[in-house]
mmCIF file of C-alpha atoms and ligand atoms in Angstrom:
data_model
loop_
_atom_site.group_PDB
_atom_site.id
_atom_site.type_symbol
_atom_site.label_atom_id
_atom_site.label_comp_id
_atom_site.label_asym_id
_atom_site.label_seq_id
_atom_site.Cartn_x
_atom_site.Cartn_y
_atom_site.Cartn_z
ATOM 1 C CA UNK A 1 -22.992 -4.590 -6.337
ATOM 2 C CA UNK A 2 -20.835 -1.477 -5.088
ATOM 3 C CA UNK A 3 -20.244 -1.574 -1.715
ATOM 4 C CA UNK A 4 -18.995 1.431 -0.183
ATOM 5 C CA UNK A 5 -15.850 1.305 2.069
ATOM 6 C CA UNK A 6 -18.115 1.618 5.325
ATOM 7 C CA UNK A 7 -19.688 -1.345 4.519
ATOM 8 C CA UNK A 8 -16.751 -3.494 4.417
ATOM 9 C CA UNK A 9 -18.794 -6.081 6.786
ATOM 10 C CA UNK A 10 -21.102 -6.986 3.573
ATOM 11 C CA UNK A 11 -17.991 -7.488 1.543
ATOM 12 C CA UNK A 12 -16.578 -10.002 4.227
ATOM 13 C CA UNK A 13 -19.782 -11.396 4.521
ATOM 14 C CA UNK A 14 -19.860 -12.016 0.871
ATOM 15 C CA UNK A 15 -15.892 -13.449 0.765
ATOM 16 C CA UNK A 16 -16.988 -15.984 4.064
ATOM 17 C CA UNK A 17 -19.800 -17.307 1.667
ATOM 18 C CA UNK A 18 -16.991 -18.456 -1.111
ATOM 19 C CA UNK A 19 -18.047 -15.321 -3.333
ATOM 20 C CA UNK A 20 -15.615 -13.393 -5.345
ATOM 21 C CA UNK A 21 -15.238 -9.404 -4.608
ATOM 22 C CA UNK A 22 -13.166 -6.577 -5.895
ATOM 23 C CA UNK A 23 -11.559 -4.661 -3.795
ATOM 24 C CA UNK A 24 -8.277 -1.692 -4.418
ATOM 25 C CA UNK A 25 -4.968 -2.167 -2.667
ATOM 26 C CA UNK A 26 -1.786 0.416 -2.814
ATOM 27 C CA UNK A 27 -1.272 -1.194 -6.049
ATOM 28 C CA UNK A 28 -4.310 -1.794 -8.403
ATOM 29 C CA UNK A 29 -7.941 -3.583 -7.489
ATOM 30 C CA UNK A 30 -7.707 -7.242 -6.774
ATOM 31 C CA UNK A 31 -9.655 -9.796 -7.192
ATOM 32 C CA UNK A 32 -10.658 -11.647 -4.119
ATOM 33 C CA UNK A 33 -11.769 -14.535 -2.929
ATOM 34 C CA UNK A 34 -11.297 -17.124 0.021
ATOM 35 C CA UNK A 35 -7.487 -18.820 -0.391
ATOM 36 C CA UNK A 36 -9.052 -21.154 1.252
ATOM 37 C CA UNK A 37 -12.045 -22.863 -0.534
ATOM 38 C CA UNK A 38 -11.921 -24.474 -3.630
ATOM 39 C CA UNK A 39 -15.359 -23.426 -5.154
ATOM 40 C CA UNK A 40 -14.348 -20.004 -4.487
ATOM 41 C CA UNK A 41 -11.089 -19.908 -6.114
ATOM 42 C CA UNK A 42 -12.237 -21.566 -9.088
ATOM 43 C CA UNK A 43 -14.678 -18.127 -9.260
ATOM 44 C CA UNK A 44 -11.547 -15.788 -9.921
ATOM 45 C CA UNK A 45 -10.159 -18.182 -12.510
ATOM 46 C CA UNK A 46 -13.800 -18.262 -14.107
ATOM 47 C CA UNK A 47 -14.711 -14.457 -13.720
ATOM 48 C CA UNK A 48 -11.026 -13.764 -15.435
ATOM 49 C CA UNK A 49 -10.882 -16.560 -17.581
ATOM 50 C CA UNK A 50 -7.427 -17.239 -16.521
ATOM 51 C CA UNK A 51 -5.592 -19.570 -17.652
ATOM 52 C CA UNK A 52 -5.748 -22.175 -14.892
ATOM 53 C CA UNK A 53 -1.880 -22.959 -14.511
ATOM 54 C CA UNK A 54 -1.173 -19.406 -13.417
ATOM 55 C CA UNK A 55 -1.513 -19.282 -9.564
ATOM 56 C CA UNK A 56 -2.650 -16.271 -7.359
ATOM 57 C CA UNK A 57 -1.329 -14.349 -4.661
ATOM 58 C CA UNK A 58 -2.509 -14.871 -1.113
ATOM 59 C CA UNK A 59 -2.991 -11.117 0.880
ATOM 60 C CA UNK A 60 -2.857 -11.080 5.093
ATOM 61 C CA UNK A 61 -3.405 -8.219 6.869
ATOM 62 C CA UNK A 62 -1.333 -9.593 10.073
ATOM 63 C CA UNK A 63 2.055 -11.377 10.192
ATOM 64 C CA UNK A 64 0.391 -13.782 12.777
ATOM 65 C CA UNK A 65 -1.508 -15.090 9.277
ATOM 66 C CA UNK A 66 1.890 -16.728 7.625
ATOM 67 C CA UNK A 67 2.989 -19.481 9.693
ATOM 68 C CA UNK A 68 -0.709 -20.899 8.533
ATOM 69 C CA UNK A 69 0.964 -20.545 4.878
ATOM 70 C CA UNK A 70 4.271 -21.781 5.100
ATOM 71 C CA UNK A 71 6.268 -24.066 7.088
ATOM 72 C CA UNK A 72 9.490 -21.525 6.680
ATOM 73 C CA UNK A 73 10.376 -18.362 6.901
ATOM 74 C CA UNK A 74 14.095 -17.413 6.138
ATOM 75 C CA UNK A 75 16.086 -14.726 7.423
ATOM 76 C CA UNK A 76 16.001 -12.809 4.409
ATOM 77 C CA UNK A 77 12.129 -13.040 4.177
ATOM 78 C CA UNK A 78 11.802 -11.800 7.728
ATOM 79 C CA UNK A 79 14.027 -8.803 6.625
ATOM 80 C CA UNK A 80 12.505 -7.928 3.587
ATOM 81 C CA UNK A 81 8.786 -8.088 5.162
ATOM 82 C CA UNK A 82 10.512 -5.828 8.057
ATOM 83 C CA UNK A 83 11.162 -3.311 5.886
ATOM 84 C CA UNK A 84 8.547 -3.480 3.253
ATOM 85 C CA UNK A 85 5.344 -4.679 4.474
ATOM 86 C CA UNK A 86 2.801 -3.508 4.267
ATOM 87 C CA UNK A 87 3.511 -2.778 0.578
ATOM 88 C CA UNK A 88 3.749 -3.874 -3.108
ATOM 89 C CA UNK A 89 6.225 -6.910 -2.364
ATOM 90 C CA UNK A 90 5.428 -10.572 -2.741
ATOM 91 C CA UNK A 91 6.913 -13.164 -1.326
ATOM 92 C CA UNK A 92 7.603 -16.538 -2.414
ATOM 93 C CA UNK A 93 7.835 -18.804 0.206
ATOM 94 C CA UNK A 94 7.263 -22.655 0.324
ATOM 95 C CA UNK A 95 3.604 -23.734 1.128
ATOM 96 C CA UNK A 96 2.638 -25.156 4.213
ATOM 97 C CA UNK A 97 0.559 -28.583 2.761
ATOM 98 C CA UNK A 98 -3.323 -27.862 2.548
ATOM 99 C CA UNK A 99 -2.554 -24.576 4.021
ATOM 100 C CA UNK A 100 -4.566 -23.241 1.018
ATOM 101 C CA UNK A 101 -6.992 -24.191 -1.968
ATOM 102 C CA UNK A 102 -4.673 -26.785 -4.439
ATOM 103 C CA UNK A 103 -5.814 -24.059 -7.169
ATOM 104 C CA UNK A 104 -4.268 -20.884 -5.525
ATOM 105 C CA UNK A 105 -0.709 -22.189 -6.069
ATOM 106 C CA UNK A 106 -1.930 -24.118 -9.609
ATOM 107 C CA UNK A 107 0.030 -27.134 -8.152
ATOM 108 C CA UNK A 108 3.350 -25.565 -7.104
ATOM 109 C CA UNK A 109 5.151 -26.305 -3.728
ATOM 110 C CA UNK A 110 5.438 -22.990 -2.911
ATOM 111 C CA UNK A 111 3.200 -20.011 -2.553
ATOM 112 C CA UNK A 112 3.016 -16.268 -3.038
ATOM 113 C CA UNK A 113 1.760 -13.773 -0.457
ATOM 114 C CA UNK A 114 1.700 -9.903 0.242
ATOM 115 C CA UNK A 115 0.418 -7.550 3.158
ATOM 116 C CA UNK A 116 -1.228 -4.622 1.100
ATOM 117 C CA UNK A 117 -0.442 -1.290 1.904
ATOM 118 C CA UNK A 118 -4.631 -0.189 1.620
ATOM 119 C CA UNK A 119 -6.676 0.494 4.863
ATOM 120 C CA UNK A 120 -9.261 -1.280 2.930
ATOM 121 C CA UNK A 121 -7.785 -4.314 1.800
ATOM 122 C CA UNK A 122 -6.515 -4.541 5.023
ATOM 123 C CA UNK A 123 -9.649 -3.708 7.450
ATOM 124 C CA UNK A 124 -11.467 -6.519 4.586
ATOM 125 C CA UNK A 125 -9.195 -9.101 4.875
ATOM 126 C CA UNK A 126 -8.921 -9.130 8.568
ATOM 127 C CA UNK A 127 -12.979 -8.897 8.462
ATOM 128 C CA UNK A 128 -13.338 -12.179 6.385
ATOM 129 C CA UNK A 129 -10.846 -13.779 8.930
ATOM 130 C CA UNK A 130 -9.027 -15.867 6.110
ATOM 131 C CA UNK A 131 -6.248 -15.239 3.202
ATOM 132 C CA UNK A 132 -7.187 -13.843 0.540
ATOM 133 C CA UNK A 133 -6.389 -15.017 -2.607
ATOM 134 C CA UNK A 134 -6.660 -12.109 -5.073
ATOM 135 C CA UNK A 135 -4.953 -11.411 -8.475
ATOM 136 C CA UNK A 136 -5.445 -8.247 -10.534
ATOM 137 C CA UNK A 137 -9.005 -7.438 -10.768
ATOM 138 C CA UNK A 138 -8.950 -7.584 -15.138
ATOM 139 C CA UNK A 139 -10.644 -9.979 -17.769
ATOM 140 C CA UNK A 140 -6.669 -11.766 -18.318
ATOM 141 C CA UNK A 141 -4.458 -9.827 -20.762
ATOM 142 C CA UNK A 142 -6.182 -6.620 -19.944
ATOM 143 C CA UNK A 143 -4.663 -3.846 -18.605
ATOM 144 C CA UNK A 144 -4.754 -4.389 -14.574
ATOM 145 C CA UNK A 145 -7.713 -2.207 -12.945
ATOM 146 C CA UNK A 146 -6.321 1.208 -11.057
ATOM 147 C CA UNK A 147 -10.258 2.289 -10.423
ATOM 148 C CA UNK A 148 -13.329 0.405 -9.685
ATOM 149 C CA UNK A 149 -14.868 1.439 -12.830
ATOM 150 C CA UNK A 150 -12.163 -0.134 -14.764
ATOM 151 C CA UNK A 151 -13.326 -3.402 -12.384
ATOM 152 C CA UNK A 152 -16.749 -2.784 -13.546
ATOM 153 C CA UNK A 153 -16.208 -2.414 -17.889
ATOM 154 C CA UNK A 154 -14.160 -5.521 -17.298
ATOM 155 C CA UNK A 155 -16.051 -7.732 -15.019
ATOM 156 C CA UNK A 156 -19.720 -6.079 -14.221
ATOM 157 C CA UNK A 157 -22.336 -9.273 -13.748
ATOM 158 C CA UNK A 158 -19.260 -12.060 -13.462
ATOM 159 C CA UNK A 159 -18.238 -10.917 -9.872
ATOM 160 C CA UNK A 160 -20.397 -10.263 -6.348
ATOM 161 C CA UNK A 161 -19.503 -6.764 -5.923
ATOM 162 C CA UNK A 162 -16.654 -4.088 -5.678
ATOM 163 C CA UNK A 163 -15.445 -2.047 -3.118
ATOM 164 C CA UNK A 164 -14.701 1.262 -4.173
ATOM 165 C CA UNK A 165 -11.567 2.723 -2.777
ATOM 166 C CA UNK A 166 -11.246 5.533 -5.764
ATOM 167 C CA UNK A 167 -7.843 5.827 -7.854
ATOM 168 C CA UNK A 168 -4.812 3.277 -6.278
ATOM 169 C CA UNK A 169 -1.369 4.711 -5.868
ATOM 170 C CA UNK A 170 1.119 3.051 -7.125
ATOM 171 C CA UNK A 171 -0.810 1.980 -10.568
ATOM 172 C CA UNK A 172 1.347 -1.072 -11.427
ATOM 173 C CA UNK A 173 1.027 -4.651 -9.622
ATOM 174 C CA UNK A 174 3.815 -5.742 -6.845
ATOM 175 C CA UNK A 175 7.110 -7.057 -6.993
ATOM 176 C CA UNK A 176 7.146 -10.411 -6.846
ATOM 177 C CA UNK A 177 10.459 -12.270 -5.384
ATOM 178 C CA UNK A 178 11.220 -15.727 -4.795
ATOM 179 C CA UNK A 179 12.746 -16.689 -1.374
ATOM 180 C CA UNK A 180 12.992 -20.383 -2.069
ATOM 181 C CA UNK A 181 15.864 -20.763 -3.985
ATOM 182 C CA UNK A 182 19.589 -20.422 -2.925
ATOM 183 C CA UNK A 183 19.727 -16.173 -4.949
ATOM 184 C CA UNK A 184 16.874 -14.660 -4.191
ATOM 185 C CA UNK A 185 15.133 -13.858 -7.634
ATOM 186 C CA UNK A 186 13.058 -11.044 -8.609
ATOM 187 C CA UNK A 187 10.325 -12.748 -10.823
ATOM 188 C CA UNK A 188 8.232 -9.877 -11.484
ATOM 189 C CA UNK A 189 9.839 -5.791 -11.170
ATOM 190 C CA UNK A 190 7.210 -3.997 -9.439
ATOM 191 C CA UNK A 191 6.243 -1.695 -6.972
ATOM 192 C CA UNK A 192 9.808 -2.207 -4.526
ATOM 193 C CA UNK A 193 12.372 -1.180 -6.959
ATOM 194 C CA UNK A 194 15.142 -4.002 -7.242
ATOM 195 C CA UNK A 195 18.289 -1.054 -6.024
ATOM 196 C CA UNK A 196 15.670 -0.747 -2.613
ATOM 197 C CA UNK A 197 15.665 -5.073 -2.371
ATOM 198 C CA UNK A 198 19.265 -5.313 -2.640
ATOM 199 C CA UNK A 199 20.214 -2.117 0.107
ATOM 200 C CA UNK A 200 17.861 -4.520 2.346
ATOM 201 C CA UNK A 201 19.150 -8.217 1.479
ATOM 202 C CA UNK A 202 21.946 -8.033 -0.625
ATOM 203 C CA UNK A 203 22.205 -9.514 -4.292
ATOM 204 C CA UNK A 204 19.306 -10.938 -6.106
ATOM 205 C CA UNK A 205 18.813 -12.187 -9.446
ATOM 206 C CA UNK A 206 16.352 -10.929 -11.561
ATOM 207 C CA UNK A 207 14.574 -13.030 -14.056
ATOM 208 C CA UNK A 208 13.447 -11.817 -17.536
ATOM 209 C CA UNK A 209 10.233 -12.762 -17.492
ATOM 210 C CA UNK A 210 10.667 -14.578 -21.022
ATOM 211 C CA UNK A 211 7.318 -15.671 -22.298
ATOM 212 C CA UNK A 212 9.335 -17.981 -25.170
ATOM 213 C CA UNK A 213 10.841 -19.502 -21.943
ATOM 214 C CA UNK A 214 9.409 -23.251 -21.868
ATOM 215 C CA UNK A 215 8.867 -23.336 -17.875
ATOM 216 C CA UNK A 216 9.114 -19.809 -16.491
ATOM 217 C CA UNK A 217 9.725 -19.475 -12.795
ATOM 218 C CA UNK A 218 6.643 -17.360 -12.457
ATOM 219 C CA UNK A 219 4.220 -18.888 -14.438
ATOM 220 C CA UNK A 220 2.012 -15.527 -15.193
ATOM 221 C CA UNK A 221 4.932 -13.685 -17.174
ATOM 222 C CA UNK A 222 4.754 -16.585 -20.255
ATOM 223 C CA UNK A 223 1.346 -14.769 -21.140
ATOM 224 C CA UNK A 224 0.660 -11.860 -23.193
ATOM 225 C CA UNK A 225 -0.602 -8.768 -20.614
ATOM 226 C CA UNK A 226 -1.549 -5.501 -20.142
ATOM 227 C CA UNK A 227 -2.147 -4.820 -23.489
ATOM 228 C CA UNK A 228 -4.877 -2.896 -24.897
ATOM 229 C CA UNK A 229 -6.834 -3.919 -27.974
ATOM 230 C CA UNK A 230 -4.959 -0.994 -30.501
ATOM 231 C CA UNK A 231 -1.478 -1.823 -31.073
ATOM 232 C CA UNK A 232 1.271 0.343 -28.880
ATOM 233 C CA UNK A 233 4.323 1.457 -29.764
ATOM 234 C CA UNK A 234 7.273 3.129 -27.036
ATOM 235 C CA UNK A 235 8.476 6.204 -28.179
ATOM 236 C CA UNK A 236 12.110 7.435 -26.560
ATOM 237 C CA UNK A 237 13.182 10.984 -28.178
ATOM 238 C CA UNK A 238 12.245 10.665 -31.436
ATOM 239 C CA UNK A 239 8.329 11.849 -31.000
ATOM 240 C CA UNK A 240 8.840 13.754 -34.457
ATOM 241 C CA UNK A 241 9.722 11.501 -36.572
ATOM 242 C CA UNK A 242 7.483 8.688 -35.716
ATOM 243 C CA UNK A 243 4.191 11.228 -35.646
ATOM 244 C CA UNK A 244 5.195 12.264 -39.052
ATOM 245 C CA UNK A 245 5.874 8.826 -40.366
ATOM 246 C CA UNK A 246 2.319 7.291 -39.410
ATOM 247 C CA UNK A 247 0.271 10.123 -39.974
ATOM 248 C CA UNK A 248 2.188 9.533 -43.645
ATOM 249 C CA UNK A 249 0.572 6.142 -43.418
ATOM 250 C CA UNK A 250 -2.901 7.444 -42.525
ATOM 251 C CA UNK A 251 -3.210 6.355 -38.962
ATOM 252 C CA UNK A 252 -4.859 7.837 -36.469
ATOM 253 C CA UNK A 253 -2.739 8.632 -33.094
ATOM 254 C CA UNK A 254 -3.153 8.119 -29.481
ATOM 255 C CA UNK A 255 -0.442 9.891 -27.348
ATOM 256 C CA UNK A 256 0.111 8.878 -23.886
ATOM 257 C CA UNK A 257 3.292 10.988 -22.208
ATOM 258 C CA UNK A 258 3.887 13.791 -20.235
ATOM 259 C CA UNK A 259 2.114 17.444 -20.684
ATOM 260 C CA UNK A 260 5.626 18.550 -22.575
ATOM 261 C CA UNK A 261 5.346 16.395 -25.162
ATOM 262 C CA UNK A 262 1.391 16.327 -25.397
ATOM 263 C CA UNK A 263 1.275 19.593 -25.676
ATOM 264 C CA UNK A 264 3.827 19.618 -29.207
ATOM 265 C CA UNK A 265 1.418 17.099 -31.091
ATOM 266 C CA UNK A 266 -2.354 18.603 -30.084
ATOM 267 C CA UNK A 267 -2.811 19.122 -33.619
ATOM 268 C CA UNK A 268 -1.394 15.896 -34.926
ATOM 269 C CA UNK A 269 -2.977 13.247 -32.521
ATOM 270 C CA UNK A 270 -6.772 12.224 -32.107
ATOM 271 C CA UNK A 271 -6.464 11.496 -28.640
ATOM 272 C CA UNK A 272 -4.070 12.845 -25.540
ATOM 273 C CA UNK A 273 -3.794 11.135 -21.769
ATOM 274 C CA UNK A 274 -1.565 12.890 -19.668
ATOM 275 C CA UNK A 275 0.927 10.902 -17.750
ATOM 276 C CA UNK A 276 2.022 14.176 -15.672
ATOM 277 C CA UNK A 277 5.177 15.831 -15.347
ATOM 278 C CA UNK A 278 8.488 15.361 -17.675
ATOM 279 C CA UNK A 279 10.419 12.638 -15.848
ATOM 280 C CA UNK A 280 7.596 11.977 -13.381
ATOM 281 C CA UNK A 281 8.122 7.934 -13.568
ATOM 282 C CA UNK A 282 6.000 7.749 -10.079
ATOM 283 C CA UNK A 283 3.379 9.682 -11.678
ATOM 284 C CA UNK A 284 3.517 7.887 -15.275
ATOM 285 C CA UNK A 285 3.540 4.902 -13.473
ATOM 286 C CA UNK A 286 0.456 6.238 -11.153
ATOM 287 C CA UNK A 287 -1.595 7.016 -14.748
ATOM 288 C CA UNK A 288 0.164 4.284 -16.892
ATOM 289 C CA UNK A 289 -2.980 1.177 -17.529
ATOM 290 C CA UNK A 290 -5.785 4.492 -16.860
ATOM 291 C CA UNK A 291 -4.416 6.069 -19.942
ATOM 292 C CA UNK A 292 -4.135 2.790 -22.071
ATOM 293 C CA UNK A 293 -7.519 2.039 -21.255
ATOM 294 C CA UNK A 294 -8.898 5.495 -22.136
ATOM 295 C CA UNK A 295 -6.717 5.558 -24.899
ATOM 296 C CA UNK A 296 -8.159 2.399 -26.100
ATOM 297 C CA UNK A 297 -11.425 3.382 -26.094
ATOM 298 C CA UNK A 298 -10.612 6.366 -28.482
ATOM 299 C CA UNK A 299 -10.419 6.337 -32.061
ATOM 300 C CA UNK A 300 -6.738 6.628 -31.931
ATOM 301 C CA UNK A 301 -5.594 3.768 -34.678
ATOM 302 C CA UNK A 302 -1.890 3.216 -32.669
ATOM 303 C CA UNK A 303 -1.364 4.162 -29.360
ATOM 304 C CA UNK A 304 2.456 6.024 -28.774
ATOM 305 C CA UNK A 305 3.479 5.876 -24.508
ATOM 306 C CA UNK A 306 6.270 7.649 -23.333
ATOM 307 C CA UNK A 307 9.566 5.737 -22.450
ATOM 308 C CA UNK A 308 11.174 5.815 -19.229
ATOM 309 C CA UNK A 309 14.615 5.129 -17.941
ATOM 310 C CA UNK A 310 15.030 1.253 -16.558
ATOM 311 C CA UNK A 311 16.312 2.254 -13.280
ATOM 312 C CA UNK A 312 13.873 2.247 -10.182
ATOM 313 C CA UNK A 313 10.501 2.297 -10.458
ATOM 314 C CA UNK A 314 11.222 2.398 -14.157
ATOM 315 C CA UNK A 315 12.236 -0.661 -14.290
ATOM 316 C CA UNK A 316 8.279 -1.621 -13.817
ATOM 317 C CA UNK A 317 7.001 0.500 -15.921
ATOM 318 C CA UNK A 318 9.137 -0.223 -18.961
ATOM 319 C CA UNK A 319 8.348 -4.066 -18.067
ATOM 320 C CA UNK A 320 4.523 -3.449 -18.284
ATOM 321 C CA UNK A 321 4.560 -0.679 -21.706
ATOM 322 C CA UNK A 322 7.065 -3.410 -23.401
ATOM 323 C CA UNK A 323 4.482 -6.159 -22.529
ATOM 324 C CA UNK A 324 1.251 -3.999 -23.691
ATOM 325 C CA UNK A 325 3.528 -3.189 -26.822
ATOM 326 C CA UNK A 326 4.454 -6.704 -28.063
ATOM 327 C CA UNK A 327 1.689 -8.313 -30.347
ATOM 328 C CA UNK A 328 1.473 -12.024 -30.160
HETATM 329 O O1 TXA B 1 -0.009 -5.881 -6.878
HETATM 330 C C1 TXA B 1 -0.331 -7.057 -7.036
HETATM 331 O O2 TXA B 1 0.470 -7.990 -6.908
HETATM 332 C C2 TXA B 1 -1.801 -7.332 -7.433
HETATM 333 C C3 TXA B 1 -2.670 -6.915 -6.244
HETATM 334 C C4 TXA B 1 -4.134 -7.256 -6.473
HETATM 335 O O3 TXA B 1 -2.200 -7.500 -5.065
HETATM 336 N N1 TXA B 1 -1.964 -8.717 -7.750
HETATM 337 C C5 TXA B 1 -1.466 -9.278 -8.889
HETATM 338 O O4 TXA B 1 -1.785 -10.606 -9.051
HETATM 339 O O5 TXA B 1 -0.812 -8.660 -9.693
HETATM 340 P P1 TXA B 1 -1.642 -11.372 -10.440
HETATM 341 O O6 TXA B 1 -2.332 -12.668 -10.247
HETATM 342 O O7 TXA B 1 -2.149 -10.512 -11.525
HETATM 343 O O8 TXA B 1 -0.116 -11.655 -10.560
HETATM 344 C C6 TXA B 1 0.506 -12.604 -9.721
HETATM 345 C C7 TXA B 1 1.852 -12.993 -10.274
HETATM 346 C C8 TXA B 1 1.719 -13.834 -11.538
HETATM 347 O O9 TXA B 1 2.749 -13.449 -12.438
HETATM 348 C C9 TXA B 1 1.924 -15.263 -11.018
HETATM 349 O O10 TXA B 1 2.394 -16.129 -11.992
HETATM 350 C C10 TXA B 1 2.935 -15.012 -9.908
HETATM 351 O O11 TXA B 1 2.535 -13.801 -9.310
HETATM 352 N N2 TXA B 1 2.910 -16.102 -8.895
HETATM 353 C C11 TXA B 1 1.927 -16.413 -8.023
HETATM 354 N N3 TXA B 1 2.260 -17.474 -7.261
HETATM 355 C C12 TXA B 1 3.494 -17.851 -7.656
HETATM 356 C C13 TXA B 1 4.390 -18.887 -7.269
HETATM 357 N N4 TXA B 1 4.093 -19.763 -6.308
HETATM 358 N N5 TXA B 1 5.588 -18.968 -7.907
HETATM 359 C C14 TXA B 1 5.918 -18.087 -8.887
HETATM 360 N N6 TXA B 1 5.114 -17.077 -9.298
HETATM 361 C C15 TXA B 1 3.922 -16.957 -8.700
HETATM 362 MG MG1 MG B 2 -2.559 -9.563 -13.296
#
């Protein structure tokens, strides 16, 4: 069912009776569902078909919600949800015991949870009076959802309904940082660039997200994600030489980068998404898992995306295009 955004009291309705609905934040569309019950949980692992030892992030729409989450909240947490909440920054605190649903946190001791920057997420979440567990609203190891019909070609007749909030703005999924240990550690670049962390909190450590790693701190980067079905390759400078090299080979190319460079190759490639202005990385970012998706459903052969430097925002975006890119 779509359900507009002034009928946000069906949606709670519908997350108070343990059903699962989509619904956008700042970021991209989550997934939700009541942190709280079992049975409805186990309905975002099911509608995803996620693996069941990745756990999900609980959303609040008031600070008053946490001390129902966790039995601590350091100085550094306080700081950091001071300064960047709401927003696209998860925390990693330790859970408060049977605070939540034992399959939110797939058995870990501690817990993540954000305060979305979305009038909508938040106006829902407060509605449905409970936290919200919600991960990215995509069948697992696709490309997260940045509109509700990218909810809908993934997940149309597994999930309640959707609440459509049109495009979201930042287009790539939160930071997630763990407060737990002694360094805080970035687990997952995102939406709060890692230089904006640090001015608040002073040094982190950032994690590389290794999916060889045998136990990875955050459990979700150990899977293949974001990745479309055709295989991607990150293109830097070179856009000549590799166009010329596979049309040699007889493929047929998908070009996702900014309107300078689309605009040398109209003749070469099948398909074009724009991802905006040269050195937009906001922007690219904004248009990044949109443009994969269309892309995909082209008959573009390999899909080239436009590489961005790894500082700020970039940092995300080069973490999700090198994760769509790597085939195993
Ligand atoms: O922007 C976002 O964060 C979106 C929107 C919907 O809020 N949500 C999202 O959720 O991206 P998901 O489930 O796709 O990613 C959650 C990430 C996973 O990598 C998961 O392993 C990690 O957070 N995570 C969750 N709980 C954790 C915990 N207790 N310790 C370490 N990592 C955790
Ligand atoms: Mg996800």
């Amino acid at each position: 069912m779509w359900i507009s955004s002034e009928q946000l009291d069906r949606a709670a309705q519908l997350l108070q009776s343990k059903a699962v609905v989509a619904f956008p934040t700042e970021t991209v569309y989550g997934l939700g569902a009541d942190a709280t019950s079992s049975q409805a949980i186990r309905g975002i692992y099911q509608a995803k078909g996620r693996p069941s030892d990745n756990p999900l992030i609980v959303h609040i729409a008031q600070r008053s919600q946490l001390m129902e989450l966790t039995t601590h909240v350091p100085p550094k947490a306080q700081q950091l949800m001071d300064q960047f909440w709401p927003g696209p920054l998860t925390i990693i605190l330790n859970v408060k015991r049977q605070a939540v649903a034992p399959e939110v946190t797939a058995g870990l001791s501690t817990i993540a949870i954000r305060m979305p920057d979305h009038p909508i997420a938040l106006n829902l979440i407060a509605q449905a009076g409970r936290p919200i567990a919600a991960p990215s609203a995509n069948t697992s190891g696709k490309p997260s959802p940045t509109t509700a019909q990218h909810v809908m070609d993934d997940l149309d007749g597994k999930i309640a309904a959707i609440v459509d909030g049109g495009e979201t703005g930042v287009g790539l999924e939160s930071t997630v940082i763990d407060l737990t240990s002694d360094v805080p550690t970035i687990l997952r670049p995102g939406g709060v660039s890692a230089e904006a962390i640090m001015s608040c909190i002073g040094p982190v450590e950032v994690t590389s997200g290794d999916k060889q790693s045998s136990a990875p701190k955050s459990p979700g980067m150990k899977y293949r994600h974001y990745s479309p079905d055709q295989p991607v390759w990150i293109v830097e400078t070179d856009w000549s030489d590799v166009v010329a090299k596979l049309l040699k080979k007889g493929e047929k190319i998908g070009i996702l980068a900014s309107d300078d460079v689309l605009s040398q190759f109209q003749t070469e490639a099948v398909a074009t998404y724009s991802l905006g202005a040269q050195s937009d990385v906001t922007q690219a970012s904004q248009l990044l898992y949109s443009g994969l998706r269309a892309l995909d459903k082209t008959e573009a052969t390999i899909i080239l995306v436009q590489a961005h430097p790894k500082t700020g925002l970039g940092v995300a975006y080069m973490n999700r295009l090198e994760k769509a890119s790597s085939q195993c």
